[in-house]
Amino acid sequence: MDENRENRFMKYLRKDRLPHIFCAGCGNGIVMNTFFNGMEMAEVDFEKVVMVSGIGCSSRIPGYVKCDSLHTTHGRPISFATGIKLANPENEVVVFTGDGDAAAIGGNHLIHGARRNINITVICINNSIYGMTGGQISPTSPKGSYGSTAPYGALERPFKLSEMVKAAGATYVARWTTAQPVQLSNAIKKALKNKGFSFIEVMSQCPTYFGRKNKMRSPIEMLKWMKEESIVKRRADKLSAEELEGKIIVGEFQNKEEPEFSDKVCQLLEAQCTTGKPSSTRSAFEGD
Amino acid sequence: MTSEDYFIQGNEACARGAIKANCRFFAGYPITPSTEIAEDMAVFLPREGGTFVQMEDEISTLGAVIGAVWAGMKGMTATSGPGFSLMQEHIGYAVMTETPLVIVNMQRGSPSTGQPTMASQGDMMQARWGSQGDYEIIALSPSSVQECFDFTVEAFNLAEKYRVPVMVMSDENVGHMREKITIPEKVEVKARSMPEEGPDTYLPYRADPDGTSPMPALGDGYKIHITGLTHDERGYPDASNPQAHSKLVKRLCNKIRHHTNEISRIKTENVEDAEIIIISYGAPSRSALKAVRTARDQGLNVGFIKIDVVWPFPEEMIQKAAGNAQRVIVVEMNLGQIFYEVQRVLPEVKVELAPKIGGEMHLPEEILKQINSTKD
Amino acid sequence: MRKEVRIAGFGGQGIILAGIVIGKAAALYDGLQAVQTQSYGPEARGGASRTELVISDEEIDYPKVQHPDIFVAMSHEALLAYLEGLKTGGILIIDPDLVMEDEISSFITEHNIQVYHAPATRTADEKVGLRIVANIVMIGAITGFTGIISEEAARKAIAASVPPGTEDKNLSAFEAGMELSREEV
């Protein structure tokens, strides 16, 4: 490949792990691009970035990024991230997760992370389906949508993730789609800069499973659908539930300052520590 | 160097041992009968500059501990049966990623919520086999408050040496009983070793076929990838490669199995010419010891083996100490768990079980009665 | 010398603390071995409460109490529940205001039990002015009647176990309990 034409974010990737496993047309690539863009805009020190993920297609992203990364268990990355942040608040902890990971099996960890307002950024790529296991419906699948475990259409009501995480106490929450990369990059920038629990919900396309099972075969078709159905929060706030049926509400749901959890822990240690060493970062390497 | 004496519970002793062993991170979730460990850590850790966090469940306590360990701290959690069941998922993750950490399990009557305020040794096999797949862990079984302290310190050192989760498998009896313990000002602490190589040449999972490797902390510039998937020496997923899987999992097992005689430990009393040998571990070993001493006073030739480190199972040590006995009686607070291990390693010996469930320790006379019985 | 002690009453009387103090006195200040255990139900308040001690000058193998040499009953319910276990020739200490002694008189005679009376709750109320130190009064009575721990060790253990600032009140409760033993003997 011509060096000059290489993607400008290639420097952040583990080139020895490419090619990646994502399907053609998957939204994960757009999310990675917007993440690096937002990260640069936020002037985050890439050397301090620790990525944590659970299980699923979106959770494979950290494995391709040339930073410290933990690919953990299904639904639990926020619990690992909590330990990483508390043990060394210098770490810039970013969690990549999906709708199955964060909303189903990891729902409890998600709301408690938000409740603690711990300074981590959670990027939840919501494609409304389980991709890695072959197209089963998830807690965010729209009512009536099809999946291999909903051959007659989903009967359950979907979670509104951003609204839920806001209610749980997150201090920055935004939802955008992969069809709005500029807004998404800006939201990621704000999320990374926010000192507290930040949640970015990216509505994304899974042409392989969601598209195929729901009669939107091409990624372009899906992107178009997301763009057309998107309605910004300011406008959505004025509309009735009936008018919002089937719409994707995009925009910022929360952006406020609140005391942050790892800060509070550090303050407690400053106040209580009797050994003169209120930080135990890297203490495992100390011995006799 | 000065030491101090205390009259405290086994649970408190575990907490004190952890702090002496340089544990600076504890994530907990309240559960009887181990809660006092979390409560003590909440009081004492901040004074040492360490972090305590109460999580939303036992799955996340172990997740948080694993995260903190990779971030450069020594970490522990404590629980009992129901919480231990929830932790199995992350025990497997810690085994696969070679994360050193300590889990205290104050066993209670089970299955399910069972008997929260009563004791058992019903989780011994779960400690060994509870998470999916082939793996090895280390488990110690304290029988006194002093051993709660000593074994917890030892657990941290073993965890670092072998990069494996180490379990302190005690029970409600020991967790809640108070005894005098002596806490030395300093204990032997094994520091985690940093890789000698720099980030350019270091491979996080390159090790001898039965060894492990040094681990840096996140943020040290090594930019490592850690995954529960089958991985190669770089830590990269290689999950569909039969050779990679076989090599990795065999190493994870062999780094413990091949060092059983260095890790495991039994204590023996009068086993050389004993006709009957009693084998026990944890709290009921104290009932057994009393029974053995009484039997000897009655003129019986009875020996005693206490297993301090139950996993990896001290196969050769047991064979050496009990191989010549006519009868071996395994005393444990369950319906037979370690009994089957003893039976397996002593095929030539008549091995009997002295089980007890219900929440109370064996009465010494119950064991004595079995010693005196000549049933075959 | 292995001695077994059982103290029982109802929740809120400070039964467990009494056991801890005696164990601490024996183990930390009298140079003996001691194990303290307890039993409790799921209730956080009220209900029955029981603590047990094994005290010995040798290593304690079996840590539980089977046949106490000394039984201290601070409620009638506890007295009836645990009296059976008391060793023949053992010592029974009761708070006469809280138990009906005549109900157990035949057991006392048959088993040659030495009975001592320590109205700990009333004494705490009247002599110290604090009903909640009844357990410490009882420690004084146990120390005086049985000599299972030394007076000096008991005082040190009390001072080390009670909330800071309450040492004097608690030590005077202990002296009041010792006084009860002198009165009876």
CSV table of C-alpha atoms in Angstrom, one decimal, chain A:
chain,number,residue,atom,x,y,z
A,1,MET,CA,0.0,0.0,0.0
A,2,ASP,CA,1.2,3.5,-0.8
A,3,GLU,CA,2.5,5.0,2.5
A,4,ASN,CA,0.9,8.4,1.7
A,5,ARG,CA,-2.5,6.9,1.3
A,6,GLU,CA,-2.5,5.1,4.6
A,7,ASN,CA,-5.2,6.1,7.0
A,8,ARG,CA,-3.9,8.8,9.4
A,9,PHE,CA,-5.0,6.7,12.4
A,10,MET,CA,-3.1,3.6,11.3
A,11,LYS,CA,-0.3,4.6,13.7
A,12,TYR,CA,-2.7,3.7,16.6
A,13,LEU,CA,-3.2,0.2,15.4
A,14,ARG,CA,-1.4,-3.1,15.9
A,15,LYS,CA,-0.6,-3.7,12.3
A,16,ASP,CA,0.6,-7.2,13.0
A,17,ARG,CA,-3.0,-8.1,13.9
A,18,LEU,CA,-4.5,-7.0,10.6
A,19,PRO,CA,-6.6,-7.9,8.7
A,20,HIS,CA,-9.4,-7.6,11.2
A,21,ILE,CA,-12.4,-9.9,11.6
A,22,PHE,CA,-15.1,-7.3,11.0
A,23,CYS,CA,-17.5,-7.9,8.1
A,24,ALA,CA,-17.5,-5.6,5.1
A,25,GLY,CA,-19.8,-2.7,5.8
A,26,CYS,CA,-19.7,-3.1,9.6
A,27,GLY,CA,-20.0,0.1,11.6
A,28,ASN,CA,-17.0,-0.7,13.8
A,29,GLY,CA,-14.6,0.9,11.4
A,30,ILE,CA,-16.4,4.2,11.5
A,31,VAL,CA,-16.5,4.1,15.2
A,32,MET,CA,-12.8,3.5,15.4
A,33,ASN,CA,-12.1,6.4,13.1
A,34,THR,CA,-14.4,8.7,15.0
A,35,PHE,CA,-12.9,7.6,18.3
A,36,PHE,CA,-9.3,8.4,17.2
A,37,ASN,CA,-10.5,11.7,15.8
A,38,GLY,CA,-12.3,12.6,19.1
A,39,MET,CA,-9.3,11.4,21.0
A,40,GLU,CA,-7.0,13.7,19.1
A,41,MET,CA,-9.4,16.6,19.5
A,42,ALA,CA,-9.6,16.0,23.2
A,43,GLU,CA,-5.8,15.9,23.3
A,44,VAL,CA,-5.7,12.7,25.2
A,45,ASP,CA,-2.3,11.2,25.8
A,46,PHE,CA,-2.5,8.0,23.8
A,47,GLU,CA,0.3,6.5,26.0
A,48,LYS,CA,-2.0,6.5,28.9
A,49,VAL,CA,-5.0,5.0,27.2
A,50,VAL,CA,-6.1,1.6,28.5
A,51,MET,CA,-8.9,0.0,26.5
A,52,VAL,CA,-11.2,-2.6,28.1
A,53,SER,CA,-13.9,-4.6,26.4
A,54,GLY,CA,-16.3,-7.4,26.9
A,55,ILE,CA,-17.4,-10.0,24.4
A,56,GLY,CA,-18.9,-9.4,21.0
A,57,CYS,CA,-17.9,-7.8,17.7
A,58,SER,CA,-17.5,-4.3,19.1
A,59,SER,CA,-15.4,-5.7,22.0
A,60,ARG,CA,-12.8,-6.9,19.5
A,61,ILE,CA,-11.8,-3.3,18.8
A,62,PRO,CA,-9.3,-2.8,21.6
A,63,GLY,CA,-7.4,-5.9,20.4
A,64,TYR,CA,-6.5,-4.0,17.2
A,65,VAL,CA,-5.4,-0.8,19.0
A,66,LYS,CA,-1.7,-0.4,20.0
A,67,CYS,CA,-2.4,0.4,23.6
A,68,ASP,CA,-2.7,-1.6,26.8
A,69,SER,CA,-5.9,-3.5,26.3
A,70,LEU,CA,-8.0,-6.0,28.2
A,71,HIS,CA,-10.5,-8.2,26.4
A,72,THR,CA,-12.5,-9.5,29.3
A,73,THR,CA,-15.6,-11.5,30.0
A,74,HIS,CA,-19.1,-11.0,28.5
A,75,GLY,CA,-20.8,-8.0,30.0
A,76,ARG,CA,-18.2,-7.2,32.7
A,77,PRO,CA,-15.7,-4.8,31.2
A,78,ILE,CA,-16.9,-1.9,33.4
A,79,SER,CA,-16.0,-3.9,36.5
A,80,PHE,CA,-12.5,-4.5,35.2
A,81,ALA,CA,-12.3,-0.8,34.2
A,82,THR,CA,-13.3,0.2,37.7
A,83,GLY,CA,-10.3,-1.6,39.2
A,84,ILE,CA,-7.9,-0.3,36.6
A,85,LYS,CA,-9.0,3.3,37.2
A,86,LEU,CA,-9.1,3.1,41.0
A,87,ALA,CA,-5.7,1.4,41.1
A,88,ASN,CA,-4.1,4.1,39.0
A,89,PRO,CA,-6.3,7.1,38.2
A,90,GLU,CA,-3.6,8.3,35.7
A,91,ASN,CA,-5.0,5.6,33.3
A,92,GLU,CA,-7.3,7.0,30.6
A,93,VAL,CA,-9.8,4.1,30.6
A,94,VAL,CA,-12.0,3.5,27.6
A,95,VAL,CA,-14.5,0.7,27.4
A,96,PHE,CA,-15.7,-0.6,24.1
A,97,THR,CA,-18.9,-2.6,24.4
A,98,GLY,CA,-22.0,-3.6,22.5
A,99,ASP,CA,-25.8,-3.7,23.1
A,100,GLY,CA,-25.7,-7.4,24.2
A,101,ASP,CA,-22.6,-6.9,26.3
A,102,ALA,CA,-23.7,-3.6,28.0
A,103,ALA,CA,-27.5,-3.8,28.0
A,104,ALA,CA,-28.1,-7.5,28.6
A,105,ILE,CA,-25.5,-9.5,30.5
A,106,GLY,CA,-23.7,-6.4,31.7
A,107,GLY,CA,-26.7,-4.1,32.5
A,108,ASN,CA,-26.0,-4.1,36.2
A,109,HIS,CA,-22.4,-3.1,35.8
A,110,LEU,CA,-23.4,-0.4,33.4
A,111,ILE,CA,-25.8,1.3,35.7
A,112,HIS,CA,-23.5,1.0,38.7
A,113,GLY,CA,-20.6,2.5,36.8
A,114,ALA,CA,-22.9,5.4,36.0
A,115,ARG,CA,-24.0,5.6,39.6
A,116,ARG,CA,-20.5,5.8,40.8
A,117,ASN,CA,-19.6,8.5,38.2
A,118,ILE,CA,-16.2,6.9,37.8
A,119,ASN,CA,-14.1,8.6,35.2
A,120,ILE,CA,-14.2,6.2,32.3
A,121,THR,CA,-15.6,6.5,28.8
A,122,VAL,CA,-17.9,3.8,27.6
A,123,ILE,CA,-18.5,3.5,23.9
A,124,CYS,CA,-21.4,1.3,23.3
A,125,ILE,CA,-21.9,0.2,19.7
A,126,ASN,CA,-25.5,-0.5,19.5
A,127,ASN,CA,-26.4,-2.5,16.3
A,128,SER,CA,-29.6,-4.0,17.8
A,129,ILE,CA,-28.4,-7.6,17.4
A,130,TYR,CA,-25.9,-10.2,18.5
A,131,GLY,CA,-23.5,-10.3,15.6
A,132,MET,CA,-20.8,-12.6,16.8
A,133,THR,CA,-23.2,-15.5,17.6
A,134,GLY,CA,-25.1,-15.1,14.4
A,135,GLY,CA,-28.0,-12.6,14.6
A,136,GLN,CA,-30.0,-13.1,17.8
A,137,ILE,CA,-32.2,-10.3,19.1
A,138,SER,CA,-30.8,-8.1,21.9
A,139,PRO,CA,-32.4,-5.9,24.6
A,140,THR,CA,-32.2,-3.0,22.1
A,141,SER,CA,-33.8,-4.8,19.1
A,142,PRO,CA,-36.8,-2.7,18.0
A,143,LYS,CA,-40.1,-4.3,18.7
A,144,GLY,CA,-41.1,-6.4,15.8
A,145,SER,CA,-37.7,-6.7,14.3
A,146,TYR,CA,-36.4,-10.1,13.2
A,147,GLY,CA,-33.5,-12.1,14.6
A,148,SER,CA,-32.7,-15.8,14.6
A,149,THR,CA,-34.2,-16.0,18.1
A,150,ALA,CA,-37.2,-13.9,17.0
A,151,PRO,CA,-38.2,-15.5,13.8
A,152,TYR,CA,-41.7,-14.1,14.2
A,153,GLY,CA,-40.5,-10.6,15.3
A,154,ALA,CA,-39.3,-9.3,18.6
A,155,LEU,CA,-42.0,-9.3,21.3
A,156,GLU,CA,-40.1,-7.4,23.9
A,157,ARG,CA,-39.8,-3.6,24.4
A,158,PRO,CA,-36.2,-2.4,23.7
A,159,PHE,CA,-34.1,-0.5,26.3
A,160,LYS,CA,-33.5,3.2,25.7
A,161,LEU,CA,-29.9,2.9,26.7
A,162,SER,CA,-28.8,6.6,26.8
A,163,GLU,CA,-31.9,7.6,28.7
A,164,MET,CA,-31.3,4.7,31.2
A,165,VAL,CA,-27.6,5.6,31.7
A,166,LYS,CA,-28.5,9.2,32.2
A,167,ALA,CA,-31.0,8.2,34.8
A,168,ALA,CA,-28.4,6.1,36.5
A,169,GLY,CA,-26.2,9.1,37.1
A,170,ALA,CA,-23.7,9.4,34.2
A,171,THR,CA,-22.4,12.9,33.7
A,172,TYR,CA,-21.9,12.8,30.0
A,173,VAL,CA,-24.3,10.9,27.7
A,174,ALA,CA,-24.8,11.2,24.0
A,175,ARG,CA,-26.3,9.1,21.2
A,176,TRP,CA,-25.4,9.4,17.5
A,177,THR,CA,-25.3,7.1,14.6
A,178,THR,CA,-22.5,6.0,12.3
A,179,ALA,CA,-24.2,8.2,9.7
A,180,GLN,CA,-23.2,11.3,11.7
A,181,PRO,CA,-19.4,10.8,12.1
A,182,VAL,CA,-18.7,14.5,12.7
A,183,GLN,CA,-21.2,14.9,15.6
A,184,LEU,CA,-20.0,11.5,16.9
A,185,SER,CA,-16.4,12.6,17.0
A,186,ASN,CA,-17.3,15.7,18.8
A,187,ALA,CA,-19.3,13.8,21.3
A,188,ILE,CA,-16.4,11.4,21.9
A,189,LYS,CA,-14.1,14.4,22.4
A,190,LYS,CA,-16.5,15.7,25.1
A,191,ALA,CA,-16.9,12.3,26.7
A,192,LEU,CA,-13.1,11.9,27.0
A,193,LYS,CA,-12.8,15.4,28.4
A,194,ASN,CA,-15.6,14.9,30.9
A,195,LYS,CA,-14.2,14.0,34.4
A,196,GLY,CA,-16.8,11.4,35.2
A,197,PHE,CA,-18.7,8.5,33.7
A,198,SER,CA,-19.3,9.2,30.0
A,199,PHE,CA,-21.5,7.1,27.8
A,200,ILE,CA,-21.6,7.2,24.0
A,201,GLU,CA,-24.2,5.2,22.4
A,202,VAL,CA,-23.5,4.7,18.7
A,203,MET,CA,-26.3,3.3,16.7
A,204,SER,CA,-24.5,1.2,14.1
A,205,GLN,CA,-25.2,-1.0,11.2
A,206,CYS,CA,-24.8,-4.8,11.1
A,207,PRO,CA,-25.6,-5.5,7.5
A,208,THR,CA,-24.7,-9.2,7.9
A,209,TYR,CA,-27.3,-10.0,10.4
A,210,PHE,CA,-29.7,-7.2,11.3
A,211,GLY,CA,-29.8,-5.9,7.8
A,212,ARG,CA,-30.3,-9.3,6.2
A,213,LYS,CA,-33.0,-10.3,8.6
A,214,ASN,CA,-34.8,-7.0,8.4
A,215,LYS,CA,-34.7,-6.4,4.7
A,216,MET,CA,-32.0,-3.8,4.6
A,217,ARG,CA,-29.3,-5.7,2.7
A,218,SER,CA,-26.7,-3.1,2.0
A,219,PRO,CA,-24.7,-1.1,4.5
A,220,ILE,CA,-25.6,2.0,2.5
A,221,GLU,CA,-29.2,1.3,2.8
A,222,MET,CA,-28.8,0.9,6.6
A,223,LEU,CA,-26.8,4.2,6.9
A,224,LYS,CA,-29.5,5.9,4.9
A,225,TRP,CA,-32.2,4.5,7.2
A,226,MET,CA,-30.4,5.7,10.3
A,227,LYS,CA,-29.9,9.1,8.9
A,228,GLU,CA,-33.5,9.5,7.8
A,229,GLU,CA,-34.9,8.2,11.1
A,230,SER,CA,-32.6,10.3,13.2
A,231,ILE,CA,-34.2,13.3,15.0
A,232,VAL,CA,-32.2,15.6,17.2
A,233,LYS,CA,-33.0,15.6,20.9
A,234,ARG,CA,-34.1,19.3,20.9
A,235,ARG,CA,-36.8,18.6,18.3
A,236,ALA,CA,-37.7,15.2,19.7
A,237,ASP,CA,-38.4,16.8,23.2
A,238,LYS,CA,-41.3,18.6,21.6
A,239,LEU,CA,-42.9,15.6,20.0
A,240,SER,CA,-45.3,13.0,21.4
A,241,ALA,CA,-44.4,9.3,21.9
A,242,GLU,CA,-46.5,8.4,18.8
A,243,GLU,CA,-44.7,10.9,16.6
A,244,LEU,CA,-41.4,9.5,17.8
A,245,GLU,CA,-42.3,5.9,17.1
A,246,GLY,CA,-39.4,4.3,15.2
A,247,LYS,CA,-37.2,7.4,15.4
A,248,ILE,CA,-33.7,7.5,16.6
A,249,ILE,CA,-33.3,10.4,19.0
A,250,VAL,CA,-29.7,11.7,18.6
A,251,GLY,CA,-27.8,14.3,20.5
A,252,GLU,CA,-26.6,15.0,24.0
A,253,PHE,CA,-28.6,13.6,26.9
A,254,GLN,CA,-26.5,14.7,29.7
A,255,ASN,CA,-23.5,17.0,30.2
A,256,LYS,CA,-22.9,18.2,33.8
A,257,GLU,CA,-20.2,18.3,36.4
A,258,GLU,CA,-20.4,16.1,39.5
A,259,PRO,CA,-17.8,14.8,41.9
A,260,GLU,CA,-15.9,11.9,40.4
A,261,PHE,CA,-15.4,8.6,42.2
A,262,SER,CA,-11.7,7.9,41.9
A,263,ASP,CA,-11.1,11.6,43.0
A,264,LYS,CA,-13.2,10.9,46.1
A,265,VAL,CA,-11.2,7.7,46.8
A,266,CYS,CA,-8.0,9.7,46.5
A,267,GLN,CA,-9.3,12.3,48.8
A,268,LEU,CA,-10.2,9.7,51.4
A,269,LEU,CA,-6.8,8.2,51.2
A,270,GLU,CA,-5.2,11.6,51.7
A,271,ALA,CA,-7.3,12.1,54.7
A,272,GLN,CA,-7.0,8.7,56.3
A,273,CYS,CA,-3.5,7.6,55.3
A,274,THR,CA,-1.2,7.2,58.3
A,275,THR,CA,1.9,5.8,56.4
A,276,GLY,CA,2.6,9.0,54.5
A,277,LYS,CA,1.9,7.1,51.2
A,278,PRO,CA,-1.6,7.9,50.1
A,279,SER,CA,-1.1,6.4,46.7
A,280,SER,CA,-0.3,2.7,46.3
A,281,THR,CA,0.0,2.8,42.5
A,282,ARG,CA,2.4,0.1,41.4
A,283,SER,CA,2.8,-1.2,45.0
A,284,ALA,CA,2.8,-4.8,43.8
A,285,PHE,CA,6.4,-4.3,42.6
A,286,GLU,CA,7.5,-3.4,46.1
A,287,GLY,CA,8.8,-6.2,48.4
A,288,ASP,CA,11.5,-6.9,50.9
